[in-house]
């Protein structure tokens, strides 16, 4: 199967920046759509961003548009989420997700993804 290992979470002050990484095992990374989701306490898991296999197409939730950037390095089997202008509302556990079969578009729904990372905590507080 596919294993995803996340890193980069932590505590940051409002207005600060943080970069999350997710490293994937296997040979199929370059054919996979990769996404980032987050879940705050008491709330449903929600879509944050996703990127096409080649990196040519990206999607963002309205709440993070202009502040977050998703990218990938297929040579390293790694997807990144660069987070800037962080707000307390961004506090959540962040998960990376993997979809191995192409749909022709970038999905935003949880059920479309096949594998998930363990999650990394991001806390935005002064």
PDB file of N, CA and C in Angstrom, residues 46-118:
ATOM      1  N   UNK A  46     -12.248  18.957   6.887  1.00  0.00           N
ATOM      2  CA  UNK A  46     -12.551  19.794   5.746  1.00  0.00           C
ATOM      3  C   UNK A  46     -11.379  19.899   4.782  1.00  0.00           C
ATOM      4  N   UNK A  47     -11.720  20.115   3.536  1.00  0.00           N
ATOM      5  CA  UNK A  47     -10.742  20.280   2.472  1.00  0.00           C
ATOM      6  C   UNK A  47      -9.968  21.569   2.654  1.00  0.00           C
ATOM      7  N   UNK A  48      -8.661  21.520   2.394  1.00  0.00           N
ATOM      8  CA  UNK A  48      -7.809  22.692   2.454  1.00  0.00           C
ATOM      9  C   UNK A  48      -7.220  23.017   1.085  1.00  0.00           C
ATOM     10  N   UNK A  49      -6.557  22.039   0.474  1.00  0.00           N
ATOM     11  CA  UNK A  49      -5.904  22.254  -0.813  1.00  0.00           C
ATOM     12  C   UNK A  49      -5.607  20.914  -1.456  1.00  0.00           C
ATOM     13  N   UNK A  50      -5.413  20.914  -2.769  1.00  0.00           N
ATOM     14  CA  UNK A  50      -5.023  19.703  -3.482  1.00  0.00           C
ATOM     15  C   UNK A  50      -4.251  20.081  -4.733  1.00  0.00           C
ATOM     16  N   UNK A  51      -3.502  19.111  -5.268  1.00  0.00           N
ATOM     17  CA  UNK A  51      -2.642  19.363  -6.413  1.00  0.00           C
ATOM     18  C   UNK A  51      -2.660  18.158  -7.344  1.00  0.00           C
ATOM     19  N   UNK A  52      -2.640  18.404  -8.639  1.00  0.00           N
ATOM     20  CA  UNK A  52      -2.674  17.353  -9.643  1.00  0.00           C
ATOM     21  C   UNK A  52      -1.334  16.619  -9.685  1.00  0.00           C
ATOM     22  N   UNK A  53      -1.286  15.450 -10.325  1.00  0.00           N
ATOM     23  CA  UNK A  53      -0.051  14.652 -10.350  1.00  0.00           C
ATOM     24  C   UNK A  53       1.188  15.396 -10.836  1.00  0.00           C
ATOM     25  N   UNK A  54       1.042  16.194 -11.877  1.00  0.00           N
ATOM     26  CA  UNK A  54       2.187  16.914 -12.428  1.00  0.00           C
ATOM     27  C   UNK A  54       2.460  18.223 -11.703  1.00  0.00           C
ATOM     28  N   UNK A  55       1.534  18.647 -10.856  1.00  0.00           N
ATOM     29  CA  UNK A  55       1.651  19.927 -10.186  1.00  0.00           C
ATOM     30  C   UNK A  55       1.094  21.090 -10.982  1.00  0.00           C
ATOM     31  N   UNK A  56       0.503  20.816 -12.130  1.00  0.00           N
ATOM     32  CA  UNK A  56       0.024  21.868 -12.999  1.00  0.00           C
ATOM     33  C   UNK A  56      -1.287  22.501 -12.587  1.00  0.00           C
ATOM     34  N   UNK A  57      -2.070  21.808 -11.773  1.00  0.00           N
ATOM     35  CA  UNK A  57      -3.361  22.319 -11.320  1.00  0.00           C
ATOM     36  C   UNK A  57      -3.431  22.264  -9.803  1.00  0.00           C
ATOM     37  N   UNK A  58      -4.011  23.305  -9.221  1.00  0.00           N
ATOM     38  CA  UNK A  58      -4.149  23.383  -7.768  1.00  0.00           C
ATOM     39  C   UNK A  58      -5.544  23.871  -7.410  1.00  0.00           C
ATOM     40  N   UNK A  59      -6.035  23.404  -6.265  1.00  0.00           N
ATOM     41  CA  UNK A  59      -7.320  23.846  -5.744  1.00  0.00           C
ATOM     42  C   UNK A  59      -7.149  24.252  -4.286  1.00  0.00           C
ATOM     43  N   UNK A  60      -7.887  25.276  -3.874  1.00  0.00           N
ATOM     44  CA  UNK A  60      -7.820  25.755  -2.497  1.00  0.00           C
ATOM     45  C   UNK A  60      -9.211  26.021  -1.950  1.00  0.00           C
ATOM     46  N   UNK A  61      -9.372  25.772  -0.666  1.00  0.00           N
ATOM     47  CA  UNK A  61     -10.578  26.211   0.010  1.00  0.00           C
ATOM     48  C   UNK A  61     -10.588  27.736   0.073  1.00  0.00           C
ATOM     49  N   UNK A  62     -11.775  28.322   0.027  1.00  0.00           N
ATOM     50  CA  UNK A  62     -11.879  29.776   0.077  1.00  0.00           C
ATOM     51  C   UNK A  62     -11.236  30.357   1.332  1.00  0.00           C
ATOM     52  N   UNK A  63     -11.288  29.631   2.419  1.00  0.00           N
ATOM     53  CA  UNK A  63     -10.783  30.121   3.689  1.00  0.00           C
ATOM     54  C   UNK A  63      -9.267  30.285   3.725  1.00  0.00           C
ATOM     55  N   UNK A  64      -8.551  29.620   2.811  1.00  0.00           N
ATOM     56  CA  UNK A  64      -7.090  29.694   2.812  1.00  0.00           C
ATOM     57  C   UNK A  64      -6.529  30.305   1.537  1.00  0.00           C
ATOM     58  N   UNK A  65      -7.374  30.606   0.586  1.00  0.00           N
ATOM     59  CA  UNK A  65      -6.939  31.136  -0.697  1.00  0.00           C
ATOM     60  C   UNK A  65      -6.156  32.434  -0.504  1.00  0.00           C
ATOM     61  N   UNK A  66      -4.982  32.505  -1.109  1.00  0.00           N
ATOM     62  CA  UNK A  66      -4.132  33.675  -0.979  1.00  0.00           C
ATOM     63  C   UNK A  66      -3.179  33.618   0.194  1.00  0.00           C
ATOM     64  N   UNK A  67      -3.389  32.684   1.105  1.00  0.00           N
ATOM     65  CA  UNK A  67      -2.525  32.541   2.278  1.00  0.00           C
ATOM     66  C   UNK A  67      -1.707  31.261   2.251  1.00  0.00           C
ATOM     67  N   UNK A  68      -2.277  30.190   1.709  1.00  0.00           N
ATOM     68  CA  UNK A  68      -1.613  28.889   1.669  1.00  0.00           C
ATOM     69  C   UNK A  68      -1.211  28.549   0.238  1.00  0.00           C
ATOM     70  N   UNK A  69      -0.127  27.796   0.099  1.00  0.00           N
ATOM     71  CA  UNK A  69       0.317  27.311  -1.198  1.00  0.00           C
ATOM     72  C   UNK A  69       0.650  25.829  -1.103  1.00  0.00           C
ATOM     73  N   UNK A  70       0.045  25.032  -1.976  1.00  0.00           N
ATOM     74  CA  UNK A  70       0.376  23.618  -2.055  1.00  0.00           C
ATOM     75  C   UNK A  70       1.364  23.408  -3.201  1.00  0.00           C
ATOM     76  N   UNK A  71       2.327  22.540  -2.994  1.00  0.00           N
ATOM     77  CA  UNK A  71       3.302  22.226  -4.023  1.00  0.00           C
ATOM     78  C   UNK A  71       3.755  20.782  -3.860  1.00  0.00           C
ATOM     79  N   UNK A  72       4.482  20.277  -4.846  1.00  0.00           N
ATOM     80  CA  UNK A  72       4.977  18.917  -4.749  1.00  0.00           C
ATOM     81  C   UNK A  72       6.323  18.797  -5.445  1.00  0.00           C
ATOM     82  N   UNK A  73       7.104  17.833  -5.004  1.00  0.00           N
ATOM     83  CA  UNK A  73       8.381  17.503  -5.612  1.00  0.00           C
ATOM     84  C   UNK A  73       8.345  16.007  -5.887  1.00  0.00           C
ATOM     85  N   UNK A  74       8.051  15.647  -7.124  1.00  0.00           N
ATOM     86  CA  UNK A  74       7.887  14.232  -7.461  1.00  0.00           C
ATOM     87  C   UNK A  74       9.196  13.444  -7.356  1.00  0.00           C
ATOM     88  N   UNK A  75      10.324  14.110  -7.509  1.00  0.00           N
ATOM     89  CA  UNK A  75      11.609  13.440  -7.349  1.00  0.00           C
ATOM     90  C   UNK A  75      11.836  13.009  -5.908  1.00  0.00           C
ATOM     91  N   UNK A  76      11.181  13.695  -4.970  1.00  0.00           N
ATOM     92  CA  UNK A  76      11.307  13.383  -3.551  1.00  0.00           C
ATOM     93  C   UNK A  76      10.075  12.700  -2.980  1.00  0.00           C
ATOM     94  N   UNK A  77       9.074  12.439  -3.821  1.00  0.00           N
ATOM     95  CA  UNK A  77       7.811  11.838  -3.362  1.00  0.00           C
ATOM     96  C   UNK A  77       7.218  12.617  -2.191  1.00  0.00           C
ATOM     97  N   UNK A  78       7.221  13.930  -2.311  1.00  0.00           N
ATOM     98  CA  UNK A  78       6.804  14.778  -1.201  1.00  0.00           C
ATOM     99  C   UNK A  78       5.855  15.870  -1.664  1.00  0.00           C
ATOM    100  N   UNK A  79       4.825  16.121  -0.857  1.00  0.00           N
ATOM    101  CA  UNK A  79       3.915  17.234  -1.074  1.00  0.00           C
ATOM    102  C   UNK A  79       4.054  18.190   0.103  1.00  0.00           C
ATOM    103  N   UNK A  80       3.908  19.483  -0.163  1.00  0.00           N
ATOM    104  CA  UNK A  80       4.101  20.508   0.843  1.00  0.00           C
ATOM    105  C   UNK A  80       2.864  21.386   0.964  1.00  0.00           C
ATOM    106  N   UNK A  81       2.711  21.983   2.129  1.00  0.00           N
ATOM    107  CA  UNK A  81       1.716  23.023   2.328  1.00  0.00           C
ATOM    108  C   UNK A  81       2.396  24.180   3.039  1.00  0.00           C
ATOM    109  N   UNK A  82       2.636  25.256   2.302  1.00  0.00           N
ATOM    110  CA  UNK A  82       3.213  26.460   2.874  1.00  0.00           C
ATOM    111  C   UNK A  82       2.078  27.327   3.388  1.00  0.00           C
ATOM    112  N   UNK A  83       2.063  27.598   4.666  1.00  0.00           N
ATOM    113  CA  UNK A  83       0.991  28.344   5.303  1.00  0.00           C
ATOM    114  C   UNK A  83       1.528  29.683   5.788  1.00  0.00           C
ATOM    115  N   UNK A  84       0.886  30.758   5.377  1.00  0.00           N
ATOM    116  CA  UNK A  84       1.272  32.092   5.790  1.00  0.00           C
ATOM    117  C   UNK A  84       0.088  32.864   6.330  1.00  0.00           C
ATOM    118  N   UNK A  85       0.381  34.001   6.974  1.00  0.00           N
ATOM    119  CA  UNK A  85      -0.658  34.842   7.581  1.00  0.00           C
ATOM    120  C   UNK A  85      -1.611  34.010   8.428  1.00  0.00           C
ATOM    121  N   UNK A  86      -1.053  33.162   9.246  1.00  0.00           N
ATOM    122  CA  UNK A  86      -1.858  32.205   9.998  1.00  0.00           C
ATOM    123  C   UNK A  86      -2.764  32.894  11.011  1.00  0.00           C
ATOM    124  N   UNK A  87      -3.945  32.323  11.162  1.00  0.00           N
ATOM    125  CA  UNK A  87      -4.967  32.828  12.065  1.00  0.00           C
ATOM    126  C   UNK A  87      -5.309  31.766  13.097  1.00  0.00           C
ATOM    127  N   UNK A  88      -5.839  32.163  14.253  1.00  0.00           N
ATOM    128  CA  UNK A  88      -6.273  31.156  15.228  1.00  0.00           C
ATOM    129  C   UNK A  88      -7.259  30.147  14.646  1.00  0.00           C
ATOM    130  N   UNK A  89      -8.064  30.571  13.692  1.00  0.00           N
ATOM    131  CA  UNK A  89      -9.029  29.686  13.048  1.00  0.00           C
ATOM    132  C   UNK A  89      -8.369  28.581  12.231  1.00  0.00           C
ATOM    133  N   UNK A  90      -7.080  28.695  11.953  1.00  0.00           N
ATOM    134  CA  UNK A  90      -6.350  27.660  11.230  1.00  0.00           C
ATOM    135  C   UNK A  90      -5.903  26.522  12.139  1.00  0.00           C
ATOM    136  N   UNK A  91      -6.090  26.674  13.428  1.00  0.00           N
ATOM    137  CA  UNK A  91      -5.696  25.635  14.376  1.00  0.00           C
ATOM    138  C   UNK A  91      -6.473  24.352  14.111  1.00  0.00           C
ATOM    139  N   UNK A  92      -5.748  23.260  13.886  1.00  0.00           N
ATOM    140  CA  UNK A  92      -6.370  21.983  13.548  1.00  0.00           C
ATOM    141  C   UNK A  92      -5.293  20.922  13.399  1.00  0.00           C
ATOM    142  N   UNK A  93      -5.726  19.678  13.294  1.00  0.00           N
ATOM    143  CA  UNK A  93      -4.844  18.614  12.853  1.00  0.00           C
ATOM    144  C   UNK A  93      -4.900  18.585  11.329  1.00  0.00           C
ATOM    145  N   UNK A  94      -3.752  18.639  10.702  1.00  0.00           N
ATOM    146  CA  UNK A  94      -3.668  18.655   9.247  1.00  0.00           C
ATOM    147  C   UNK A  94      -3.251  17.286   8.727  1.00  0.00           C
ATOM    148  N   UNK A  95      -3.983  16.791   7.729  1.00  0.00           N
ATOM    149  CA  UNK A  95      -3.740  15.481   7.142  1.00  0.00           C
ATOM    150  C   UNK A  95      -3.422  15.612   5.662  1.00  0.00           C
ATOM    151  N   UNK A  96      -2.448  14.857   5.187  1.00  0.00           N
ATOM    152  CA  UNK A  96      -2.265  14.749   3.748  1.00  0.00           C
ATOM    153  C   UNK A  96      -2.988  13.503   3.255  1.00  0.00           C
ATOM    154  N   UNK A  97      -3.403  13.535   1.995  1.00  0.00           N
ATOM    155  CA  UNK A  97      -4.201  12.461   1.421  1.00  0.00           C
ATOM    156  C   UNK A  97      -3.743  12.154  -0.001  1.00  0.00           C
ATOM    157  N   UNK A  98      -3.926  10.918  -0.403  1.00  0.00           N
ATOM    158  CA  UNK A  98      -3.423  10.380  -1.661  1.00  0.00           C
ATOM    159  C   UNK A  98      -4.567   9.738  -2.436  1.00  0.00           C
ATOM    160  N   UNK A  99      -4.675  10.089  -3.716  1.00  0.00           N
ATOM    161  CA  UNK A  99      -5.605   9.406  -4.618  1.00  0.00           C
ATOM    162  C   UNK A  99      -4.828   8.862  -5.808  1.00  0.00           C
ATOM    163  N   UNK A 100      -4.860   7.545  -6.006  1.00  0.00           N
ATOM    164  CA  UNK A 100      -4.049   6.910  -7.019  1.00  0.00           C
ATOM    165  C   UNK A 100      -4.653   6.841  -8.402  1.00  0.00           C
ATOM    166  N   UNK A 101      -5.971   7.008  -8.520  1.00  0.00           N
ATOM    167  CA  UNK A 101      -6.645   6.903  -9.804  1.00  0.00           C
ATOM    168  C   UNK A 101      -7.168   8.261 -10.238  1.00  0.00           C
ATOM    169  N   UNK A 102      -6.844   8.645 -11.454  1.00  0.00           N
ATOM    170  CA  UNK A 102      -7.224   9.949 -11.962  1.00  0.00           C
ATOM    171  C   UNK A 102      -8.719  10.047 -12.215  1.00  0.00           C
ATOM    172  N   UNK A 103      -9.272  11.219 -11.965  1.00  0.00           N
ATOM    173  CA  UNK A 103     -10.682  11.500 -12.199  1.00  0.00           C
ATOM    174  C   UNK A 103     -10.904  12.471 -13.352  1.00  0.00           C
ATOM    175  N   UNK A 104      -9.865  13.167 -13.751  1.00  0.00           N
ATOM    176  CA  UNK A 104     -10.004  14.221 -14.733  1.00  0.00           C
ATOM    177  C   UNK A 104     -10.226  15.581 -14.105  1.00  0.00           C
ATOM    178  N   UNK A 105     -10.331  15.618 -12.789  1.00  0.00           N
ATOM    179  CA  UNK A 105     -10.439  16.856 -12.036  1.00  0.00           C
ATOM    180  C   UNK A 105      -9.880  16.605 -10.643  1.00  0.00           C
ATOM    181  N   UNK A 106      -9.712  17.648  -9.865  1.00  0.00           N
ATOM    182  CA  UNK A 106      -9.171  17.521  -8.514  1.00  0.00           C
ATOM    183  C   UNK A 106     -10.320  17.445  -7.526  1.00  0.00           C
ATOM    184  N   UNK A 107     -10.498  16.307  -6.846  1.00  0.00           N
ATOM    185  CA  UNK A 107     -11.623  16.174  -5.918  1.00  0.00           C
ATOM    186  C   UNK A 107     -11.386  16.893  -4.602  1.00  0.00           C
ATOM    187  N   UNK A 108     -12.487  17.357  -4.006  1.00  0.00           N
ATOM    188  CA  UNK A 108     -12.436  18.025  -2.710  1.00  0.00           C
ATOM    189  C   UNK A 108     -13.067  17.197  -1.606  1.00  0.00           C
ATOM    190  N   UNK A 109     -13.697  16.100  -1.944  1.00  0.00           N
ATOM    191  CA  UNK A 109     -14.391  15.288  -0.960  1.00  0.00           C
ATOM    192  C   UNK A 109     -13.483  14.218  -0.370  1.00  0.00           C
ATOM    193  N   UNK A 110     -13.689  13.932   0.900  1.00  0.00           N
ATOM    194  CA  UNK A 110     -12.862  12.982   1.636  1.00  0.00           C
ATOM    195  C   UNK A 110     -12.866  11.599   1.013  1.00  0.00           C
ATOM    196  N   UNK A 111     -14.035  11.134   0.561  1.00  0.00           N
ATOM    197  CA  UNK A 111     -14.190   9.776   0.055  1.00  0.00           C
ATOM    198  C   UNK A 111     -13.391   9.513  -1.215  1.00  0.00           C
ATOM    199  N   UNK A 112     -12.945  10.540  -1.891  1.00  0.00           N
ATOM    200  CA  UNK A 112     -12.199  10.359  -3.129  1.00  0.00           C
ATOM    201  C   UNK A 112     -10.739   9.987  -2.901  1.00  0.00           C
ATOM    202  N   UNK A 113     -10.273  10.089  -1.681  1.00  0.00           N
ATOM    203  CA  UNK A 113      -8.875   9.811  -1.383  1.00  0.00           C
ATOM    204  C   UNK A 113      -8.696   8.434  -0.749  1.00  0.00           C
ATOM    205  N   UNK A 114      -7.617   7.765  -1.140  1.00  0.00           N
ATOM    206  CA  UNK A 114      -7.405   6.358  -0.801  1.00  0.00           C
ATOM    207  C   UNK A 114      -6.552   6.133   0.439  1.00  0.00           C
ATOM    208  N   UNK A 115      -5.592   7.001   0.674  1.00  0.00           N
ATOM    209  CA  UNK A 115      -4.672   6.849   1.790  1.00  0.00           C
ATOM    210  C   UNK A 115      -4.495   8.177   2.499  1.00  0.00           C
ATOM    211  N   UNK A 116      -4.205   8.085   3.800  1.00  0.00           N
ATOM    212  CA  UNK A 116      -4.103   9.270   4.646  1.00  0.00           C
ATOM    213  C   UNK A 116      -2.875   9.223   5.533  1.00  0.00           C
ATOM    214  N   UNK A 117      -2.302  10.383   5.779  1.00  0.00           N
ATOM    215  CA  UNK A 117      -1.224  10.484   6.737  1.00  0.00           C
ATOM    216  C   UNK A 117      -1.743  10.430   8.155  1.00  0.00           C
ATOM    217  N   UNK A 118      -0.830  10.428   9.106  1.00  0.00           N
ATOM    218  CA  UNK A 118      -1.194  10.309  10.518  1.00  0.00           C
ATOM    219  C   UNK A 118      -1.720  11.610  11.104  1.00  0.00           C
TER     220      UNK A 118
END
